[in-house]
Tab-separated table of C-alpha atoms in Angstrom:
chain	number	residue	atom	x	y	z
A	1	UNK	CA	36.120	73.888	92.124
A	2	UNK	CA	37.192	77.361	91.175
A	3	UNK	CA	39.964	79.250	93.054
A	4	UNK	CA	40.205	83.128	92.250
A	5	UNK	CA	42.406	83.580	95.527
A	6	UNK	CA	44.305	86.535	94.609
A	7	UNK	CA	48.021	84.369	94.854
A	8	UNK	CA	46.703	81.881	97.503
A	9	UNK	CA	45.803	79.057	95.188
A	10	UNK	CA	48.857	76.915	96.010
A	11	UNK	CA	48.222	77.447	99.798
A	12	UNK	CA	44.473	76.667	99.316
A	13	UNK	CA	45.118	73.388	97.575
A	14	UNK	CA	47.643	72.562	100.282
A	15	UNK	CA	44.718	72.947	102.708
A	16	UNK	CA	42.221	70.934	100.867
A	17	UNK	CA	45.268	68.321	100.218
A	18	UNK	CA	42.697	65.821	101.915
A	19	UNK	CA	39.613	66.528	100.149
A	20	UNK	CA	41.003	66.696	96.564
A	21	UNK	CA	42.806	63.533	97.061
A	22	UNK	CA	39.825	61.749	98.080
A	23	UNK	CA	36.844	63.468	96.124
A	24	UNK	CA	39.104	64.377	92.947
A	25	UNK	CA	36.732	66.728	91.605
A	26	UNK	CA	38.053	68.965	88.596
A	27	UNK	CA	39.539	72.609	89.871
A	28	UNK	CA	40.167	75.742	87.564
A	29	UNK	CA	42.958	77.932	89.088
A	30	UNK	CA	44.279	81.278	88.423
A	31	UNK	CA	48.419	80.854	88.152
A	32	UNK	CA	49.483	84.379	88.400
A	33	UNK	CA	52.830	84.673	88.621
A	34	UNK	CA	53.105	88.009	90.131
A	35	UNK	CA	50.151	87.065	92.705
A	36	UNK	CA	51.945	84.134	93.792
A	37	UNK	CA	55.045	85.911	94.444
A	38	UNK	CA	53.073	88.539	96.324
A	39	UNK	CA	51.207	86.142	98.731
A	40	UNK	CA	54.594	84.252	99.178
A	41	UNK	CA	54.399	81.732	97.016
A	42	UNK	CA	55.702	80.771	93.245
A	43	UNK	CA	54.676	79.495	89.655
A	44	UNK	CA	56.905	76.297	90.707
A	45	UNK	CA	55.290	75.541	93.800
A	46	UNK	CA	51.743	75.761	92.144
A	47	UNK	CA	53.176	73.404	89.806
A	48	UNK	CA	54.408	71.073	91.996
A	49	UNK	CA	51.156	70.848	94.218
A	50	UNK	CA	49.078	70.106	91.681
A	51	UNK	CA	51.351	66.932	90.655
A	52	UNK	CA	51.957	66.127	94.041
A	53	UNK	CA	47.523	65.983	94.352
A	54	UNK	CA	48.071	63.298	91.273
A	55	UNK	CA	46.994	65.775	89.053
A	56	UNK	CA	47.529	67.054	85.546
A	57	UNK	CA	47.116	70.969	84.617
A	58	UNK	CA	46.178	72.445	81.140
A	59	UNK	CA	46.440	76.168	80.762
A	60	UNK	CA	42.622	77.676	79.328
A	61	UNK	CA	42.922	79.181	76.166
A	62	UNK	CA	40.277	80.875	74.209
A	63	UNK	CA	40.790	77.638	71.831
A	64	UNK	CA	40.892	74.978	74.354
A	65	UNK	CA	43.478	73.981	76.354
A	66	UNK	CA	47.445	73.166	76.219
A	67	UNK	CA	49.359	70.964	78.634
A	68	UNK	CA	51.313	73.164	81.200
A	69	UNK	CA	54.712	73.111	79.710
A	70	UNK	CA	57.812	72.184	82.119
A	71	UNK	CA	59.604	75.491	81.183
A	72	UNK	CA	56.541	77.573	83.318
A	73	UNK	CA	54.814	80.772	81.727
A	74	UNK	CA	56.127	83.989	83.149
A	75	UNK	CA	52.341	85.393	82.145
A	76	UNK	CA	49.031	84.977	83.982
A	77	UNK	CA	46.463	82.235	82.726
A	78	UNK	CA	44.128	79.961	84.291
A	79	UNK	CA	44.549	76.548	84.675
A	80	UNK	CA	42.224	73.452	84.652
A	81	UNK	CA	43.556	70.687	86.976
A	82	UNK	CA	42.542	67.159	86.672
A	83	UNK	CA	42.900	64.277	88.814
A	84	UNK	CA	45.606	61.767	86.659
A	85	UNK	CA	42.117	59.222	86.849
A	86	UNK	CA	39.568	61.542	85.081
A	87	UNK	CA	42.066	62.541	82.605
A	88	UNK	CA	39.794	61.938	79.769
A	89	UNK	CA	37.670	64.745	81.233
A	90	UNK	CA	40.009	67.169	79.309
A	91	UNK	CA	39.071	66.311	76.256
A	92	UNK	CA	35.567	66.394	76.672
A	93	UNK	CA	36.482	70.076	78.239
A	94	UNK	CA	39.084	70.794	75.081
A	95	UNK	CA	35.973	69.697	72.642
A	96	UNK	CA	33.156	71.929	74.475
A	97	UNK	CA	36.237	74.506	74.434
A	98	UNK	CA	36.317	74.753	70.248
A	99	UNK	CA	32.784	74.284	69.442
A	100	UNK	CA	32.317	77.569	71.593
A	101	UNK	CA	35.096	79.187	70.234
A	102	UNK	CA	34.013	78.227	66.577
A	103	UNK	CA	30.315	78.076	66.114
A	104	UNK	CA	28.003	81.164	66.212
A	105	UNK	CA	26.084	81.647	69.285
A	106	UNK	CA	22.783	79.862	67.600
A	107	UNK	CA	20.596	78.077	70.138
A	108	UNK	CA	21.230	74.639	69.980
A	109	UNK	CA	24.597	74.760	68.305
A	110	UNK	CA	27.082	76.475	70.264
A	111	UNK	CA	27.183	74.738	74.272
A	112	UNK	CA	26.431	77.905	75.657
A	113	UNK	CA	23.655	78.485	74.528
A	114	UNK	CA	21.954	74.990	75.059
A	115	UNK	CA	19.265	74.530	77.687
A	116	UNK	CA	20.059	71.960	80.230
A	117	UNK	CA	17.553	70.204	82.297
A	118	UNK	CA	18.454	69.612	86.129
């Protein structure tokens, strides 16, 4: 699930409390501090909700991704939140993470540019 909700992400995941805690699916959010202040809400309480859902957030960086420090960022980034069971997802993420940020955009190399059957 992605949540671009303008500084409503922490009220949005309160809301869908039910459904994360019993689908767990994986959830990219945008934790703007400024945004979150404006719609009423915080860094902090983003924070907390996301451990209170039982689940563990890594900021996105154009290198892959770094556990969400205690001491909170004061600057935008978005976050990938996953459920404390799937944990191992994040590596798999961190991995596909470097190989795009590293290898050339060749077909078949880089995993953007590989074809994917559904």
């Amino acid at each position: 699930i992605f949540i671009d909700a303008e500084g409503a992400d922490a009220a949005i995941l309160e809301g869908a409390k039910c459904y994360l805690q019993k689908h767990g699916p994986v959830t990219v959010v945008e934790a703007s501090p400024r945004l979150l202040m404006r719609a009423g809400s915080s860094i902090k309480q983003l924070r907390s909700t996301i451990g209170e859902l039982g689940y563990v957030a890594f900021e996105i960086g154009r290198l892959g991704l770094k556990p969400v420090r205690a001491d909170l960022p004061s600057r935008s980034a978005n976050w990938l939140c996953v459920p404390d069971s799937k944990a191992q997802l994040a590596k798999r993420v961190q991995r596909a993470l470097w190989l795009c940020g590293f290898l050339p955009c060749v077909r078949g190399l880089n995993p953007l540019t590989r074809r994917r059957e559904i």
